[in-house]
mmCIF file of C-alpha atoms in Angstrom:
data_model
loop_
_atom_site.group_PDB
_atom_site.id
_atom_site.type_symbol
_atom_site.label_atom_id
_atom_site.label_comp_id
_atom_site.label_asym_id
_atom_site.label_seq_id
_atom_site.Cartn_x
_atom_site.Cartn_y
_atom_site.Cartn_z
ATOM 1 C CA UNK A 1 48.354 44.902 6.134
ATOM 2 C CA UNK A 2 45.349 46.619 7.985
ATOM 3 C CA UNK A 3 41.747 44.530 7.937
ATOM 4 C CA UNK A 4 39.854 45.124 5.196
ATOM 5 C CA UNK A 5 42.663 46.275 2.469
ATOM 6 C CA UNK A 6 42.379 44.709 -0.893
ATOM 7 C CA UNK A 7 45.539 42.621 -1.322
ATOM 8 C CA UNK A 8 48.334 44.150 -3.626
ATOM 9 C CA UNK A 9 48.092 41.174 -5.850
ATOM 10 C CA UNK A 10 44.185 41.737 -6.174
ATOM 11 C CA UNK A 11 45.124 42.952 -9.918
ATOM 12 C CA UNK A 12 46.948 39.761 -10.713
ATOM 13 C CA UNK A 13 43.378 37.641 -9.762
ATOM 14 C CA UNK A 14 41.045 37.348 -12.629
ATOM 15 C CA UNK A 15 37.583 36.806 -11.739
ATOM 16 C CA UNK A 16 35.622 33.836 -12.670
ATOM 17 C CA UNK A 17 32.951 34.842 -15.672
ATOM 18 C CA UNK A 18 29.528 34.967 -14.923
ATOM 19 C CA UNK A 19 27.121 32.118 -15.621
ATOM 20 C CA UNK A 20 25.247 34.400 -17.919
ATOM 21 C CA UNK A 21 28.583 35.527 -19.781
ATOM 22 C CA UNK A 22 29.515 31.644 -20.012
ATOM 23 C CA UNK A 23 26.239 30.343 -21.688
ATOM 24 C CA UNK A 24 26.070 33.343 -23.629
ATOM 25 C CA UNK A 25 29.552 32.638 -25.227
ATOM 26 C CA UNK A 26 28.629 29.309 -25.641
ATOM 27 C CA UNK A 27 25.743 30.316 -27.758
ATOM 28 C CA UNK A 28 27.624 32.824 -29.753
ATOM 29 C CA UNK A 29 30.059 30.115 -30.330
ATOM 30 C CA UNK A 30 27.589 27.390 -31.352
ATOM 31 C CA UNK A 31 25.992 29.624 -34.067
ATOM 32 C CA UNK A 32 29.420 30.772 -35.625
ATOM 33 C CA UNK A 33 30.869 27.117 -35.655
ATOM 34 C CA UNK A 34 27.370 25.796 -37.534
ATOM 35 C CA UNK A 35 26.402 29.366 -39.290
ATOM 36 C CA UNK A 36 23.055 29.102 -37.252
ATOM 37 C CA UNK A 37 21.160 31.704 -35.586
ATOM 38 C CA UNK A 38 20.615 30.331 -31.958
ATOM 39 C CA UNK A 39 18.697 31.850 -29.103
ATOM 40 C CA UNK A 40 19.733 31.423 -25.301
ATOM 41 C CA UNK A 41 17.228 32.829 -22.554
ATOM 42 C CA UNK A 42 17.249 32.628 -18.458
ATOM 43 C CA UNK A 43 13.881 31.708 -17.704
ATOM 44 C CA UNK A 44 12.752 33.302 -14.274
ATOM 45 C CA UNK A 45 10.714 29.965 -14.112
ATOM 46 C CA UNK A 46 13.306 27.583 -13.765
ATOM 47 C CA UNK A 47 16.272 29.881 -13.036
ATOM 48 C CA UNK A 48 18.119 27.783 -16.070
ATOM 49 C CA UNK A 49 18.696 28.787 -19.382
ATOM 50 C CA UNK A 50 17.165 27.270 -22.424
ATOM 51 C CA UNK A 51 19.263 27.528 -25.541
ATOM 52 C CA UNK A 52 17.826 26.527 -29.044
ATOM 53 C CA UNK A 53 18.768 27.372 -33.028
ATOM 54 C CA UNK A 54 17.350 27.512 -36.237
ATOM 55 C CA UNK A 55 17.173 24.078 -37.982
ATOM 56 C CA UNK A 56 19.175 24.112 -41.635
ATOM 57 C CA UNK A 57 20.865 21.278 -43.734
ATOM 58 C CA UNK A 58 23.585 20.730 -42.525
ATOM 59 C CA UNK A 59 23.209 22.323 -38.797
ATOM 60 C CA UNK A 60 23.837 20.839 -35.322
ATOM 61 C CA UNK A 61 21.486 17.677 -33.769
ATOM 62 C CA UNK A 62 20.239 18.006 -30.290
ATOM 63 C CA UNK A 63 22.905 15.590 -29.350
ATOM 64 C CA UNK A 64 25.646 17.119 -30.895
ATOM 65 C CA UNK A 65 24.632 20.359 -29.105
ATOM 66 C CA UNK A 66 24.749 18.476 -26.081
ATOM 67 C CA UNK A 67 27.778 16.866 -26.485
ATOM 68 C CA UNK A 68 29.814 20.353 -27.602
ATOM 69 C CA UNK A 69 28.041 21.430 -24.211
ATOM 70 C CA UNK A 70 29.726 19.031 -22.233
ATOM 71 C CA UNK A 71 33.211 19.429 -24.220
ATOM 72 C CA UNK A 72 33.187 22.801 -23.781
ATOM 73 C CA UNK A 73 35.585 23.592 -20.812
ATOM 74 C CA UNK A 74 33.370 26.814 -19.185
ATOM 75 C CA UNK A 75 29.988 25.542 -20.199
ATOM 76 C CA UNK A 76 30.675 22.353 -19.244
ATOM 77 C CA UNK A 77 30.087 22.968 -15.434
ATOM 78 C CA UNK A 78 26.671 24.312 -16.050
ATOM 79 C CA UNK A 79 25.446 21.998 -18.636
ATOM 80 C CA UNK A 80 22.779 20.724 -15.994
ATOM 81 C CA UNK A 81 21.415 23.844 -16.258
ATOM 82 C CA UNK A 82 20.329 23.975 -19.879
ATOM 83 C CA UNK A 83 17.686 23.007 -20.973
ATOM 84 C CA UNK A 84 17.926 22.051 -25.057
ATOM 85 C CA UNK A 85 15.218 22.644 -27.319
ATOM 86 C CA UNK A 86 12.753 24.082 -25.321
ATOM 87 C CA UNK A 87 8.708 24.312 -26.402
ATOM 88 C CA UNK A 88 9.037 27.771 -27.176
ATOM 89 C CA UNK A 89 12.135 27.074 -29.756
ATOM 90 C CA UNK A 90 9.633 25.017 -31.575
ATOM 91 C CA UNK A 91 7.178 28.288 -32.061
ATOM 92 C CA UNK A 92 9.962 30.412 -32.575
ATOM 93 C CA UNK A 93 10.733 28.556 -35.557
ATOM 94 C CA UNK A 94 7.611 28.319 -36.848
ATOM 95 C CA UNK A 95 7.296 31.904 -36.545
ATOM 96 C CA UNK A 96 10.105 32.420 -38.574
ATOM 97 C CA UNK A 97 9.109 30.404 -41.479
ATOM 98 C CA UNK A 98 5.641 32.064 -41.758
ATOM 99 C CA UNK A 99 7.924 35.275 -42.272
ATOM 100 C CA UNK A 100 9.641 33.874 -45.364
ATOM 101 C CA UNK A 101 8.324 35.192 -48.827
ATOM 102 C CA UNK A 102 5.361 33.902 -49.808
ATOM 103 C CA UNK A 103 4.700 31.835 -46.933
ATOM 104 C CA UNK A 104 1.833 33.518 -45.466
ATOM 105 C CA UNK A 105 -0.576 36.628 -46.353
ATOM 106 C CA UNK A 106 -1.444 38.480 -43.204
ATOM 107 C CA UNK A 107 -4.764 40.047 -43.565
ATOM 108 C CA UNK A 108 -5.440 43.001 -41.303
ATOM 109 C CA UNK A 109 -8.826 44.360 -40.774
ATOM 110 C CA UNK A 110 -10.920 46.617 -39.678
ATOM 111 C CA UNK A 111 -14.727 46.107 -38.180
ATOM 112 C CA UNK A 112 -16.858 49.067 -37.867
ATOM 113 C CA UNK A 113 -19.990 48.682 -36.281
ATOM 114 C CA UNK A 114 -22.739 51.094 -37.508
ATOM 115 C CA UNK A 115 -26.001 51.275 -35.388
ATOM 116 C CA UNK A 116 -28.728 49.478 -35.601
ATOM 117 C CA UNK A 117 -30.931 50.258 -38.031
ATOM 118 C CA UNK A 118 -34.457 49.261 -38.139
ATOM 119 C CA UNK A 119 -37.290 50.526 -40.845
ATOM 120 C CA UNK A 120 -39.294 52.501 -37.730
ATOM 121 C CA UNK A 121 -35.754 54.399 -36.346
ATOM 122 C CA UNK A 122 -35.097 56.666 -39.749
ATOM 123 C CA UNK A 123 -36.367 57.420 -42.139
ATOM 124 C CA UNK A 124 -37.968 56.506 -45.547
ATOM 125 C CA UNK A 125 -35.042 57.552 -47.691
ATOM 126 C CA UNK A 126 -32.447 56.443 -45.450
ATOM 127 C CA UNK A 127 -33.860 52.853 -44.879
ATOM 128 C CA UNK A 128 -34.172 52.483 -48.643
ATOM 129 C CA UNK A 129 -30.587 53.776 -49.562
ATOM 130 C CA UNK A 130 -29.455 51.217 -46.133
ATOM 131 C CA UNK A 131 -31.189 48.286 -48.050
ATOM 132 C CA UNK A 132 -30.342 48.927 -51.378
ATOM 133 C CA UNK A 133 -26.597 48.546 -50.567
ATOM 134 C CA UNK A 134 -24.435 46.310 -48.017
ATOM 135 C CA UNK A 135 -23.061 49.877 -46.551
ATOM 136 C CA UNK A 136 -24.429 53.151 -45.871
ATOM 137 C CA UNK A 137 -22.961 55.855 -47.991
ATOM 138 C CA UNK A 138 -22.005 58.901 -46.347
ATOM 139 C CA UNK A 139 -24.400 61.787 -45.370
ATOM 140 C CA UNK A 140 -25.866 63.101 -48.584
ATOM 141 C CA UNK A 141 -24.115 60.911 -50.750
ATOM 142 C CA UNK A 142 -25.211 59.050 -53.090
ATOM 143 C CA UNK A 143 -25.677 55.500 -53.308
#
C-alpha cells in the first residue's frame, strides 16, 4: 500500500467522541435520569467545563453528581475537568426563580429630562403653568 493511503479497514475504526460530545451526553443524561434541567459550559477561562442543575425535591446532591461522574465510563476520564456547581450556577438559579409568577414585578421606566427652567428664561404664562403642575403640558395645552 502506497504512503499516505487510508487503510482499507479505516471504516471498521470508530473514532473516539469528543470531550465536548462526552460531557455534553453526560449532562443530557444527568437531567433525564433526575428530571432536572442542567447546564454544562466550556469556560475559555479555565479550558474546563462547569456543569450545574436546577435544585428540586427530590434532585441530585453535589456528591451524587460527582459520584455518577466518576461511574460513568466516558465521563469518567475527564471528571478532573469539571468543575461542579460553579458561582454562576448559583445566579442562574436565582434568576430563574425571580421569573416564577409572582415572584418579582419588574418596573421599567422612562426619564425624560426637560430643560431647565428658571422664572427669567420664559415667560410669565409658561413659568406659572410649569409651577402650578409637576409636568409641563404640551404646547398650548392646557394645564
Amino acid at each position: 500500500m502506497p504512503k499516505g493511503t487510508p487503510s482499507p479497514l479505516r471504516e471498521y475504526a470508530r473514532l473516539a467522541p469528543t470531550r465536548a460530545a462526552v460531557i455534553k451526553g453526560f449532562a443530557q443524561g444527568l437531567a433525564d435520569r433526575h428530571g432536572v434541567t442542567v447546564w454544562a459550559w466550556n469556560s475559555p477561562y479555565s479550558g474546563g467545563w462547569e456543569l450545574d442543575w436546577e435544585r428540586a425535591s427530590g434532585g441530585p446532591t453535589k456528591e451524587q453528581v460527582r459520584q455518577e461522574l466518576a461511574d460513568d465510563p466516558a465521563a469518567a476520564s475527564y471528571a478532573d475537568e469539571v468543575t461542579l456547581c460553579p458561582t454562576w450556577g448559583r445566579l442562574t438559579r436565582k434568576a430563574r426563580e425571580l421569573l416564577e409568577p409572582d415572584a418579582a414585578v419588574i418596573l421599567d421606566t422612562v426619564i425624560r429630562a426637560e430643560s431647565c427652567l428658571t422664572s427669567g428664561s420664559v415667560s410669565a404664562d409658561v413659568w406659572e403653568r410649569f409651577t402650578r403642575s409637576s409636568t409641563l403640558s404640551p404646547p398650548g395645552g392646557a394645564v
